[in-house]
PDB file of C-alpha atoms in Angstrom:
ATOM      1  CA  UNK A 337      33.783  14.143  20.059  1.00  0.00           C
ATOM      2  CA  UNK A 338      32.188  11.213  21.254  1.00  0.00           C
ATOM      3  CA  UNK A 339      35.491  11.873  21.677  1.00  0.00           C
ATOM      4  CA  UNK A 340      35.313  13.207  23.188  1.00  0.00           C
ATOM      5  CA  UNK A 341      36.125  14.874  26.101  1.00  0.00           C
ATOM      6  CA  UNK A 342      33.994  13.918  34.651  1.00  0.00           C
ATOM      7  CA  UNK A 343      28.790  13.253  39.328  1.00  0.00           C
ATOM      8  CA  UNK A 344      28.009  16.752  41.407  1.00  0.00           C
ATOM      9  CA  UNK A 345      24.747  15.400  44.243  1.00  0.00           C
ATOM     10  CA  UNK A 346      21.453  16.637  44.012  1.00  0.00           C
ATOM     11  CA  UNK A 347      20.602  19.323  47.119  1.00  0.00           C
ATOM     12  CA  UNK A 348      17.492  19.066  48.765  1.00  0.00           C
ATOM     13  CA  UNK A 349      15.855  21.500  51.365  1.00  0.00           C
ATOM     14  CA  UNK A 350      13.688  21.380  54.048  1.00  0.00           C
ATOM     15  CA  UNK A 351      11.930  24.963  53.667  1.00  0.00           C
ATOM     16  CA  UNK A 352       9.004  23.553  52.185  1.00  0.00           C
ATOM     17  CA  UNK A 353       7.273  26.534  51.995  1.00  0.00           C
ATOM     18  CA  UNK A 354       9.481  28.248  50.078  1.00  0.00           C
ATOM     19  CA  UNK A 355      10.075  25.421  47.308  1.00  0.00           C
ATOM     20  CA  UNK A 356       6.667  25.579  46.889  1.00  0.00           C
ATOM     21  CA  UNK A 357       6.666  29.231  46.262  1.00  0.00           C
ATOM     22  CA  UNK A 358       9.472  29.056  43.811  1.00  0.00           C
ATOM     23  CA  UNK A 359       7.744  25.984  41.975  1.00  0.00           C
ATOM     24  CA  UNK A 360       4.513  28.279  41.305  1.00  0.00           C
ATOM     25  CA  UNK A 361       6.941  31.232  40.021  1.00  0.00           C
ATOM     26  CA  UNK A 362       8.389  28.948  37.726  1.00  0.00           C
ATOM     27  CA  UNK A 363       5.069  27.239  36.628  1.00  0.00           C
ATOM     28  CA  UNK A 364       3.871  31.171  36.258  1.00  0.00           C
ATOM     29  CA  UNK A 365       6.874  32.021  34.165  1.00  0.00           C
ATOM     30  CA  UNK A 366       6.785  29.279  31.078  1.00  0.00           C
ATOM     31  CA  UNK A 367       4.006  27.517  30.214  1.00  0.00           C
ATOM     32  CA  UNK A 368       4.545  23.661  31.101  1.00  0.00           C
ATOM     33  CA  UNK A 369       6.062  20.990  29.196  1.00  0.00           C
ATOM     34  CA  UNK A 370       5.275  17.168  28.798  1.00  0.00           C
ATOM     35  CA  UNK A 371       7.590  14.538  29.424  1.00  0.00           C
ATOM     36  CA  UNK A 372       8.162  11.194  27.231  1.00  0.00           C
ATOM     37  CA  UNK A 373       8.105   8.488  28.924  1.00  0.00           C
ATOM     38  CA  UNK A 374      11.952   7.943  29.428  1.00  0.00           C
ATOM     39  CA  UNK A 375      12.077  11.707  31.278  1.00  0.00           C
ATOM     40  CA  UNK A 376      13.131  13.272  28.646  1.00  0.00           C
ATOM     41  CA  UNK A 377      10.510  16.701  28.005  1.00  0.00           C
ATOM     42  CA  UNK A 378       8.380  15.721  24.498  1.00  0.00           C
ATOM     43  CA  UNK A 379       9.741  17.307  21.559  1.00  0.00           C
ATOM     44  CA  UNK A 380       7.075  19.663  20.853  1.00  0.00           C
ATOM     45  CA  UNK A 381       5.500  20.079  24.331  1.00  0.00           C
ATOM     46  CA  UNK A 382       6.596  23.776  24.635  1.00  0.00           C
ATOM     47  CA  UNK A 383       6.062  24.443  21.420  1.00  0.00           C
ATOM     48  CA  UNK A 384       3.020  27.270  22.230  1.00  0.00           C
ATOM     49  CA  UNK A 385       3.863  31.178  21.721  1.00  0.00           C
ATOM     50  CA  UNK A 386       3.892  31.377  25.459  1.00  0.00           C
ATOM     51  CA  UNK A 387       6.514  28.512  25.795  1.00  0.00           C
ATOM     52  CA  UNK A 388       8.542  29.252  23.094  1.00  0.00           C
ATOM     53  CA  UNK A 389       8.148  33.114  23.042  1.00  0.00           C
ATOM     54  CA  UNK A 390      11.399  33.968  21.067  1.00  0.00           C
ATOM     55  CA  UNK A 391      13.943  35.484  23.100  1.00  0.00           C
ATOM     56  CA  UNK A 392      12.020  34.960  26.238  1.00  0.00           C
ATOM     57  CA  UNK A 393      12.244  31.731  27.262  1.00  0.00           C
ATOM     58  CA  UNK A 394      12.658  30.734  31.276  1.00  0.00           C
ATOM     59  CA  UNK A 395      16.935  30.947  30.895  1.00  0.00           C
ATOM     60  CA  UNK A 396      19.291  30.952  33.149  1.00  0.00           C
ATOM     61  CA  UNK A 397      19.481  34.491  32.981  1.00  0.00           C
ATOM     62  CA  UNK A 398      16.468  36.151  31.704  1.00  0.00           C
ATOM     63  CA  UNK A 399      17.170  37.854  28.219  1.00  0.00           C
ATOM     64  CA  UNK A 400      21.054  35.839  27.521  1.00  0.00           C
ATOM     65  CA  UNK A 401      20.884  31.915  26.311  1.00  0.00           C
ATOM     66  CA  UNK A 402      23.990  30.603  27.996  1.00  0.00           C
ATOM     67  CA  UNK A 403      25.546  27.966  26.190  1.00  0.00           C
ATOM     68  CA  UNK A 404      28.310  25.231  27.721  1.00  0.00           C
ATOM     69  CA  UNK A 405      30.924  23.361  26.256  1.00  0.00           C
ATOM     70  CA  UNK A 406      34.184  21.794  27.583  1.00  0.00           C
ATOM     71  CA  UNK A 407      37.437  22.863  27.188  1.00  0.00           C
ATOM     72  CA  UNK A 408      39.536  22.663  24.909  1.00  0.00           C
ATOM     73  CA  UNK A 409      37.181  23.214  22.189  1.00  0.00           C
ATOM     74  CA  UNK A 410      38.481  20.751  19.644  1.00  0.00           C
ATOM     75  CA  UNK A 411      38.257  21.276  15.770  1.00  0.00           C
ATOM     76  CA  UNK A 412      36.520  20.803  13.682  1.00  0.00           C
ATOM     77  CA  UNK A 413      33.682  21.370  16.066  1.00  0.00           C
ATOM     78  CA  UNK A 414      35.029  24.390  17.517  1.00  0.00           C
ATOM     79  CA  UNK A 415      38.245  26.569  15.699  1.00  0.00           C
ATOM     80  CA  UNK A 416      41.092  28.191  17.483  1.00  0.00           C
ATOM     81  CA  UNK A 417      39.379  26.533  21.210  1.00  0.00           C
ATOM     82  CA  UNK A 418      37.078  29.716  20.985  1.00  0.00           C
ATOM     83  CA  UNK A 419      33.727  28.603  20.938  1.00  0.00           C
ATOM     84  CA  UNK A 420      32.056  32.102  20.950  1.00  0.00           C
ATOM     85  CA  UNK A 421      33.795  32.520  17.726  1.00  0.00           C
ATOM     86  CA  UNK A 422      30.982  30.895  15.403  1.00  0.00           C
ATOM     87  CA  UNK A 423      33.186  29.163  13.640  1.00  0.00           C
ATOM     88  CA  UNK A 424      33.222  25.285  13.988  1.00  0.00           C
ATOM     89  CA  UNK A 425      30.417  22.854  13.169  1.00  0.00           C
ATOM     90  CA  UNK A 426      28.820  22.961  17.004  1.00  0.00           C
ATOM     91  CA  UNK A 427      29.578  26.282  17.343  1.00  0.00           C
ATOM     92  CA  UNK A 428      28.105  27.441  14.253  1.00  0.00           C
ATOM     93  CA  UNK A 429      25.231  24.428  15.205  1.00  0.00           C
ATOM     94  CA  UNK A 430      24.632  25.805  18.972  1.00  0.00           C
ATOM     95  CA  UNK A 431      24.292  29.800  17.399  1.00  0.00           C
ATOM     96  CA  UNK A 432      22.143  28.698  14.832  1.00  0.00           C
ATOM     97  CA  UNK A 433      19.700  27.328  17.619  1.00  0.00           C
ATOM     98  CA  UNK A 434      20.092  30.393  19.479  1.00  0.00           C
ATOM     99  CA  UNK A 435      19.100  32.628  16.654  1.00  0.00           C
ATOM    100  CA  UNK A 436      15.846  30.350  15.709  1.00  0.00           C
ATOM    101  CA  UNK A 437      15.064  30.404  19.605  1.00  0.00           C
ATOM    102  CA  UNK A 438      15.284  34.397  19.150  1.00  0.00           C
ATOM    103  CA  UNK A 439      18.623  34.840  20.630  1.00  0.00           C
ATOM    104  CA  UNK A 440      21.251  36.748  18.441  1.00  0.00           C
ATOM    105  CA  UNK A 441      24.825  36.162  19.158  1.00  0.00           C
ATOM    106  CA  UNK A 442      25.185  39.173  21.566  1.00  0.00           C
ATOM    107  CA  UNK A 443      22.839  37.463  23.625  1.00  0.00           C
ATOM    108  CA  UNK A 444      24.517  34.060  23.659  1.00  0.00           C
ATOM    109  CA  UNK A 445      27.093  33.370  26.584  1.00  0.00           C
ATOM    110  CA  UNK A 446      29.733  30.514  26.755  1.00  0.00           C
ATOM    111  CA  UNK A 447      30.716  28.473  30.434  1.00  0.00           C
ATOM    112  CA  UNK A 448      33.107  26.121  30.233  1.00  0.00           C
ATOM    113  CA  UNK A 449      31.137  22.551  31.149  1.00  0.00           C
ATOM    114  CA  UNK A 450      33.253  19.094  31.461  1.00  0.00           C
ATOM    115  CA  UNK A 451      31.811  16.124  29.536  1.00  0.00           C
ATOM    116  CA  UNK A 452      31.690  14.022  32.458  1.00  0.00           C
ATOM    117  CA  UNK A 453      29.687  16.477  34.325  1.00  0.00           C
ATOM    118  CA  UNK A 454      27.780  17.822  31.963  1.00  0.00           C
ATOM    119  CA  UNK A 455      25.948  14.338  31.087  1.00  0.00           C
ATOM    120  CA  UNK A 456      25.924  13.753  35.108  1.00  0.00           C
ATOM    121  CA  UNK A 457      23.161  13.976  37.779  1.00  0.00           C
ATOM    122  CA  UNK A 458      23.048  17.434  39.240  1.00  0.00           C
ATOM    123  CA  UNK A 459      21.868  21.136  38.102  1.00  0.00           C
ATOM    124  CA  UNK A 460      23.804  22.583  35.327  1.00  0.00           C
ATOM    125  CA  UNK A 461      25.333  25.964  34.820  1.00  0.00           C
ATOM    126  CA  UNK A 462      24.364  26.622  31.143  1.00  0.00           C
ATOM    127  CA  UNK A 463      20.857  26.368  29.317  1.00  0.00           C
ATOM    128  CA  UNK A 464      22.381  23.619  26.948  1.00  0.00           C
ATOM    129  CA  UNK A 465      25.528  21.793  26.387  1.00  0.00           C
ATOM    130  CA  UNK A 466      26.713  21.329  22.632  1.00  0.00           C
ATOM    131  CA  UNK A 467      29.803  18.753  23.180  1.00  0.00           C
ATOM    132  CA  UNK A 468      29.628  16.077  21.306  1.00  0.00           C
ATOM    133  CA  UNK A 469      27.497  14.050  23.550  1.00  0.00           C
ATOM    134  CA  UNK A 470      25.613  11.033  21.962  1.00  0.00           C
ATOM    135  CA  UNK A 471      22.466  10.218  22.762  1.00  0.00           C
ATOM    136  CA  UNK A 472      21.943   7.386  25.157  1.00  0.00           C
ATOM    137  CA  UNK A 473      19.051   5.613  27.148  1.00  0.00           C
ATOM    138  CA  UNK A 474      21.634   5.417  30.170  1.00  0.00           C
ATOM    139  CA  UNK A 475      22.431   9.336  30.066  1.00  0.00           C
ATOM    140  CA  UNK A 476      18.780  10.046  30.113  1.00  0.00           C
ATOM    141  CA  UNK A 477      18.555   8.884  33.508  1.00  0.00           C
ATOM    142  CA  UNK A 478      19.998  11.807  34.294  1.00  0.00           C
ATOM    143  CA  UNK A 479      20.150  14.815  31.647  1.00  0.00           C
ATOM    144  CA  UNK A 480      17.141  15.562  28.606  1.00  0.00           C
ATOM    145  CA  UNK A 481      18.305  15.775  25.372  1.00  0.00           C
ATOM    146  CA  UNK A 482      17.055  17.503  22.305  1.00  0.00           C
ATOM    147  CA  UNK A 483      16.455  15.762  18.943  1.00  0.00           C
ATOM    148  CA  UNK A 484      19.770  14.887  17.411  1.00  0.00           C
ATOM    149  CA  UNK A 485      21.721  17.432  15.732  1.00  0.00           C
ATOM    150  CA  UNK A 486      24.574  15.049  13.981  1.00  0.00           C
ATOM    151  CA  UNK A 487      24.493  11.226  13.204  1.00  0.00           C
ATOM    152  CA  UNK A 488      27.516   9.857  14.059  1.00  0.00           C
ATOM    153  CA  UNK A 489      29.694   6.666  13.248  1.00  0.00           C
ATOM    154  CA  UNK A 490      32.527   5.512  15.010  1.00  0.00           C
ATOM    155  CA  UNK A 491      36.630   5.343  14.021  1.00  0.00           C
ATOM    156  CA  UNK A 492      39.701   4.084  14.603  1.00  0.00           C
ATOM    157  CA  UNK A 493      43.550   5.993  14.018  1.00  0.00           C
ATOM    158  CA  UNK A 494      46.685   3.997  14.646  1.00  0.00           C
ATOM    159  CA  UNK A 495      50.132   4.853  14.281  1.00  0.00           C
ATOM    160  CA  UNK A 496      51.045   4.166  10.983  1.00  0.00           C
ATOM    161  CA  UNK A 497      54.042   1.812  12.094  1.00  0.00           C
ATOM    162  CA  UNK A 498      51.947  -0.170  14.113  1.00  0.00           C
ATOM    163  CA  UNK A 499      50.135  -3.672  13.867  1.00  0.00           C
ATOM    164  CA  UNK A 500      46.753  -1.871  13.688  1.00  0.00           C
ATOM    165  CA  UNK A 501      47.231   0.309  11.120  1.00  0.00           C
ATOM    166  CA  UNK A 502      46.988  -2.403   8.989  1.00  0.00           C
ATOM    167  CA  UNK A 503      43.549  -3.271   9.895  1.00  0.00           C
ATOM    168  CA  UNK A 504      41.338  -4.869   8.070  1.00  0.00           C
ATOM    169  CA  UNK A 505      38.801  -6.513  10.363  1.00  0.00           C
ATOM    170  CA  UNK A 506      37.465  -5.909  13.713  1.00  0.00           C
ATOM    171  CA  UNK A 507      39.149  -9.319  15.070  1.00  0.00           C
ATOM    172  CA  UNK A 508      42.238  -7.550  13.309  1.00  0.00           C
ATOM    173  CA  UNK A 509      42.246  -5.236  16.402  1.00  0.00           C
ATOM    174  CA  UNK A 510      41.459  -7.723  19.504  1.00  0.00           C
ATOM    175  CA  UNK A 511      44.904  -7.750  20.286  1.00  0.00           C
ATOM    176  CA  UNK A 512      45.833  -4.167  20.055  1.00  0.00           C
ATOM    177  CA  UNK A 513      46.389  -1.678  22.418  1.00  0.00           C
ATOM    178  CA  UNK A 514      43.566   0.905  22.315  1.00  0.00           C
ATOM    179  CA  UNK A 515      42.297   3.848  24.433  1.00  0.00           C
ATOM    180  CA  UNK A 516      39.716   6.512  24.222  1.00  0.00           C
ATOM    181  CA  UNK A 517      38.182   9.273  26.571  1.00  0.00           C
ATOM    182  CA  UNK A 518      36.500   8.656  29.858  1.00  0.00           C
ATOM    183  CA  UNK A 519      32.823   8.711  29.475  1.00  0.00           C
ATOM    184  CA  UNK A 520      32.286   8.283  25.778  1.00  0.00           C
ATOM    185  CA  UNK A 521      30.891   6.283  23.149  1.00  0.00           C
ATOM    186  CA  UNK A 522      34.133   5.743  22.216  1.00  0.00           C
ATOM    187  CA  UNK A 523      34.859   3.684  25.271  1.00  0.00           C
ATOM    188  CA  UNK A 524      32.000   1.763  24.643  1.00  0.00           C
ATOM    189  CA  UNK A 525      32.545   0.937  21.276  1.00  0.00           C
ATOM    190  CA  UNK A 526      36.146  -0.549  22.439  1.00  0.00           C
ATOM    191  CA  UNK A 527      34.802  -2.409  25.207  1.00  0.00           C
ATOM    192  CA  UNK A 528      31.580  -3.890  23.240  1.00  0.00           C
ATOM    193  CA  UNK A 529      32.425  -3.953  20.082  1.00  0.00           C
ATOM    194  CA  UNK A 530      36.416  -4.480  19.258  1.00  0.00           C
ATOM    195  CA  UNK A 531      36.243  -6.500  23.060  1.00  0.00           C
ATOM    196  CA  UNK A 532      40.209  -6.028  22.889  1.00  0.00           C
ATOM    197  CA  UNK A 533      42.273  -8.606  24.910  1.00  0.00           C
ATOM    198  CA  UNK A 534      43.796  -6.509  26.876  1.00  0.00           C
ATOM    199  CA  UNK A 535      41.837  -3.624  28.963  1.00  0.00           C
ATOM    200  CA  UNK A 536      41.966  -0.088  27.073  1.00  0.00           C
ATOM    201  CA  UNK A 537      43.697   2.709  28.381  1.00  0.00           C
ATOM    202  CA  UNK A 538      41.195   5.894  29.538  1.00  0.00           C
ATOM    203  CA  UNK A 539      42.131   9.258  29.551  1.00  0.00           C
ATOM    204  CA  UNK A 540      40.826  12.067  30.851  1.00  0.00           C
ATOM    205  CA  UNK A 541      40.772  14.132  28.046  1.00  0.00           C
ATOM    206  CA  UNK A 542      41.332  13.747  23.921  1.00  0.00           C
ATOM    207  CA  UNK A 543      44.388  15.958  24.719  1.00  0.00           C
ATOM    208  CA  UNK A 544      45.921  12.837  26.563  1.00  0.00           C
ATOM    209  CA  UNK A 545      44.773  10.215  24.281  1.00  0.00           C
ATOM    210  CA  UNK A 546      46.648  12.239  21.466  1.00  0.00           C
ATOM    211  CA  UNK A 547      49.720  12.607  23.602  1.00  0.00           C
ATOM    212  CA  UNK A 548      49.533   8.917  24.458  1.00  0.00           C
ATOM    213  CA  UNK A 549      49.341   7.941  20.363  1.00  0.00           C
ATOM    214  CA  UNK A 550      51.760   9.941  19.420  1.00  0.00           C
ATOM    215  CA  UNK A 551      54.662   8.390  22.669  1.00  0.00           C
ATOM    216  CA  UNK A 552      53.190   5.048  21.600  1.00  0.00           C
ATOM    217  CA  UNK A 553      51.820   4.132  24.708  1.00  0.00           C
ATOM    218  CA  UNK A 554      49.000   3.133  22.569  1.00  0.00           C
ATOM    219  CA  UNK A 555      48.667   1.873  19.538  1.00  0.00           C
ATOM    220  CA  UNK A 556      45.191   3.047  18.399  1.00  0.00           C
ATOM    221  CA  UNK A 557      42.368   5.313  19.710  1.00  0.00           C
ATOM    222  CA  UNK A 558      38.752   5.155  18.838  1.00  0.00           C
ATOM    223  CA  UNK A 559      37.019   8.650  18.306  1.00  0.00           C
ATOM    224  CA  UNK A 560      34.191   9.796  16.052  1.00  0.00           C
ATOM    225  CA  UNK A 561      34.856  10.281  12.392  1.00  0.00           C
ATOM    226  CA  UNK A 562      35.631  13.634  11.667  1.00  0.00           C
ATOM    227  CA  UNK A 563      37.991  13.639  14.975  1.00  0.00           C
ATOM    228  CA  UNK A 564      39.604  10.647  13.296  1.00  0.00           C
ATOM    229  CA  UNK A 565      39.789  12.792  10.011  1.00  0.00           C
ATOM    230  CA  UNK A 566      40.975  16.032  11.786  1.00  0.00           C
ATOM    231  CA  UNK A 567      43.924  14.285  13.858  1.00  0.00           C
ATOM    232  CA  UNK A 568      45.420  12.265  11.220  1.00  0.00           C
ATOM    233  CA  UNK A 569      46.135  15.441   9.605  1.00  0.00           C
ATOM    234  CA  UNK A 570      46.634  18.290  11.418  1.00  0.00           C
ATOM    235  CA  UNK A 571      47.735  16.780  15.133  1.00  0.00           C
ATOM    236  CA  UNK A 572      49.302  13.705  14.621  1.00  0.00           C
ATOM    237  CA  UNK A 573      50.581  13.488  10.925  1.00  0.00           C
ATOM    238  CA  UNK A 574      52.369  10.018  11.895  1.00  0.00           C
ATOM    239  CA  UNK A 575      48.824   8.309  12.460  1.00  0.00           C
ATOM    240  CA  UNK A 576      46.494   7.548   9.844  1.00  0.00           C
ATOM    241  CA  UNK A 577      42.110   6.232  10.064  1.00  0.00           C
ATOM    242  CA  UNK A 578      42.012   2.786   9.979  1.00  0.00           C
ATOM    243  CA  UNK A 579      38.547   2.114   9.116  1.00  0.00           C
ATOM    244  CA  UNK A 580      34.950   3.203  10.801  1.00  0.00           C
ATOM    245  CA  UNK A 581      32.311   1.405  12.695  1.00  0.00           C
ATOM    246  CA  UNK A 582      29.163   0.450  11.198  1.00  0.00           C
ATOM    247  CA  UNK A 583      26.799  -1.711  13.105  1.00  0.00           C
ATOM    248  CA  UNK A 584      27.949  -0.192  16.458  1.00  0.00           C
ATOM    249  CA  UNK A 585      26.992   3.324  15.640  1.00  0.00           C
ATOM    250  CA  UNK A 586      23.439   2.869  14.039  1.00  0.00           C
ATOM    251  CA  UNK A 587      21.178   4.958  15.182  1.00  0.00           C
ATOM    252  CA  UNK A 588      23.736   7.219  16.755  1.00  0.00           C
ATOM    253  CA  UNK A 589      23.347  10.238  17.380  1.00  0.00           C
ATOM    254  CA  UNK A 590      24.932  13.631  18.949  1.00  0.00           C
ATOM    255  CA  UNK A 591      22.177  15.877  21.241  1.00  0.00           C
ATOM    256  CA  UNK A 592      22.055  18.946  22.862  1.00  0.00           C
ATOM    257  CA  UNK A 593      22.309  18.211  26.475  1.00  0.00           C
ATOM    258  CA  UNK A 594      20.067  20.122  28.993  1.00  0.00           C
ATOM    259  CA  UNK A 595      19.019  20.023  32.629  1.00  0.00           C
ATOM    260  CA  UNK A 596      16.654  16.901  33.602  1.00  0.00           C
ATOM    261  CA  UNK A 597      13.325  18.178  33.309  1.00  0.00           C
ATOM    262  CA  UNK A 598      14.573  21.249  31.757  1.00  0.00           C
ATOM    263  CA  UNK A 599      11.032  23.476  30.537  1.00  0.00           C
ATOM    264  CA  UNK A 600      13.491  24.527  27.569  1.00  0.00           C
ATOM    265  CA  UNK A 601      14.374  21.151  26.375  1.00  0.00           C
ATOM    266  CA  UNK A 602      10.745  21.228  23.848  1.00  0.00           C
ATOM    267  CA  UNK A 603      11.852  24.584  22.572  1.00  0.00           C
ATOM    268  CA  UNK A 604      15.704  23.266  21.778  1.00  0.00           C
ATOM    269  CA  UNK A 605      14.559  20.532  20.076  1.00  0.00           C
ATOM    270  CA  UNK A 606      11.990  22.323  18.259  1.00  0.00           C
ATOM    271  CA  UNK A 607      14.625  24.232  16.671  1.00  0.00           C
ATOM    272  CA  UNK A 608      17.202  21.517  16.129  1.00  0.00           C
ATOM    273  CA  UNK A 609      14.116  19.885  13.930  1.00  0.00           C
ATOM    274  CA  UNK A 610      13.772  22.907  12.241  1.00  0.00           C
ATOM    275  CA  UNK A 611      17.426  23.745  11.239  1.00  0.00           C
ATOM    276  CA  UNK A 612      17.339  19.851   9.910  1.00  0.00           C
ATOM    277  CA  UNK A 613      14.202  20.316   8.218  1.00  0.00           C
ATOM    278  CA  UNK A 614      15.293  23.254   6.306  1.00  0.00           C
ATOM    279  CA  UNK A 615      18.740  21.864   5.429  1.00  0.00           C
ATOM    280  CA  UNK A 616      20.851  24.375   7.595  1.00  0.00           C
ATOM    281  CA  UNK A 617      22.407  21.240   9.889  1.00  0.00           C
ATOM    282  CA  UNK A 618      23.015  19.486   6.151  1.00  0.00           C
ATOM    283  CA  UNK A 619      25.048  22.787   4.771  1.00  0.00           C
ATOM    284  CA  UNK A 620      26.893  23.290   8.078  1.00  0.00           C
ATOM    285  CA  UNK A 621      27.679  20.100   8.276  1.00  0.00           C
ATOM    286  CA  UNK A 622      29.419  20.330   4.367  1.00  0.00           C
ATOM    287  CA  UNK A 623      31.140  23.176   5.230  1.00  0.00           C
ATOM    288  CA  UNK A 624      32.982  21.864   8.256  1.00  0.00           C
ATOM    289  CA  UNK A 625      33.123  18.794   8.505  1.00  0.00           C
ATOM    290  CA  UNK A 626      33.619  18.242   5.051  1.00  0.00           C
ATOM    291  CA  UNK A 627      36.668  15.918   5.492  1.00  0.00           C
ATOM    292  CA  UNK A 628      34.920  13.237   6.867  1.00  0.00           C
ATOM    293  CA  UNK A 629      34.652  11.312   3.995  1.00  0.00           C
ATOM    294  CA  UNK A 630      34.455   7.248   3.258  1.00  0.00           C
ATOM    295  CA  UNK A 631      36.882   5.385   5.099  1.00  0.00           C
ATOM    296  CA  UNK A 632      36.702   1.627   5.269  1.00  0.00           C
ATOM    297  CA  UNK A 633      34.311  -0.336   7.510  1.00  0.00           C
ATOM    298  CA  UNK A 634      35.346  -2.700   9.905  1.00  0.00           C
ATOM    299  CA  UNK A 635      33.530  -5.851  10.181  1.00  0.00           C
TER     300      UNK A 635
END
């Protein structure tokens, strides 16, 4: 979610020698990528036989495409917190990249990566992260990203017996009490956007910004659509979707998160482009996520 769901340093060493032995292994083992001028590897810069070989790309471990998301695994883009499941729309998403990359779900392997520190400075312990992470110039300081997977609008749930819920307007919500998750786009679409009167409240996790609706410690949370869709009626019956976000979501989008620099990042978003271009993302997308339809937009 953009909801939804914590910064590790960066090591350095002094045996020069041997970094420089490693570098040429790795320069040996992949053919090189590009980088766009922001850092994050060009689209289509590993997009060679050699770069792209299916099922032997430069992974984390050579032959398996390991695959990170947090946990819990929320629905609707993950069922029954299971991600290696398939079923979900980012889990079905993240195995249909790993099949057009050449890697057939006995080859794919799930870690369990926090949002916070998955979209933070520091080496990662999965190829890519599939997490509901928009896209951001700020995050691509200090993670790549491949081309985006889901475009993604902004909502808000309130308790149905509360001010909020009656909604109409963004100045309708100033004086509410909102919160959202740590870290998301969420957050930032309270604080920029809605510019509440009084400070949000920031959880951890969507777990405990549910729990916090539902004792009525707040009145309202902003999450992405579908998340708005899926809560109001399966996890908290008693709060309904306001409206969405329009203008503050334009353009955004959710990415597959990788390493900064990552030589796979050309290859991942090669394949995102291709599962877009031949209408897979479109039909997963229908199939589950299918109940986020129209809901009002606040203005």
């Amino acid at each position: 979610m953009t909801d939804l769901r914590l910064r590790p340093g960066l090591r350095t060493s002094t045996a020069l020698p041997v970094a420089v032995l490693v570098a040429a292994a790795a320069l040996t083992a992949c053919a090189p990528q590009d980088a766009n001028t922001d850092g994050t590897a060009a689209a289509g810069a590993s997009g060679t036989a050699a770069g792209c070989a299916p099922g032997a790309l430069a992974t984390r471990t050579a032959g398996t495409l390991t695959i990170g998301t947090d946990k819990p695994a929320y629905d609707p883009w993950f069922s029954d917190d299971k991600p290696e499941n398939g079923k979900g729309f980012e889990s079905a998403v993240a195995y249909a990249v790993a099949d057009k990359l050449g890697y057939p779900k006995e080859k794919v392997t799930w870690v369990v990566a926090p949002f916070n520190k998955a979209t933070s400075p520091g080496p990662k312990d999965f190829d890519f992260d599939v997490n509901q992470v928009s896209i951001s110039a700020e995050r691509k300081q200090a993670v790549d990203f491949s081309s985006g997977y889901y475009d993604v609008r902004q909502a808000v749930i309130a308790l149905k017996n509360s001010k909020a819920a009656g909604a109409k307007s963004i100045a309708d919500l100033k004086g509410a009490k909102l919160g959202a998750q740590v870290g998301t786009t969420s957050l930032d679409t309270i604080t920029n956007t809605i510019r509440p009167s009084a400070q949000p409240a920031v959880f951890d996790s969507n777990d405990l910004a549910k729990a916090a609706l539902k004792n009525g410690q707040v009145e309202a949370l902003v999450v992405d659509l579908p998340t708005a869709f899926y809560i109001t009626g399966a996890e908290v019956p008693e709060a309904q979707v306001v409206g969405q976000f329009e203008s503050a979501s334009q353009g955004e989008q959710f990415g597959l998160v990788l390493d900064k620099g990552s030589r796979l990042t050309g290859c991942v978003s090669q394949a995102v482009d291709a599962l877009r271009a031949d209408g897979t993302l479109a039909k997963l997308e229908k199939q589950w996520l299918s109940d986020a339809v129209s809901a009002p937009v606040l203005k």
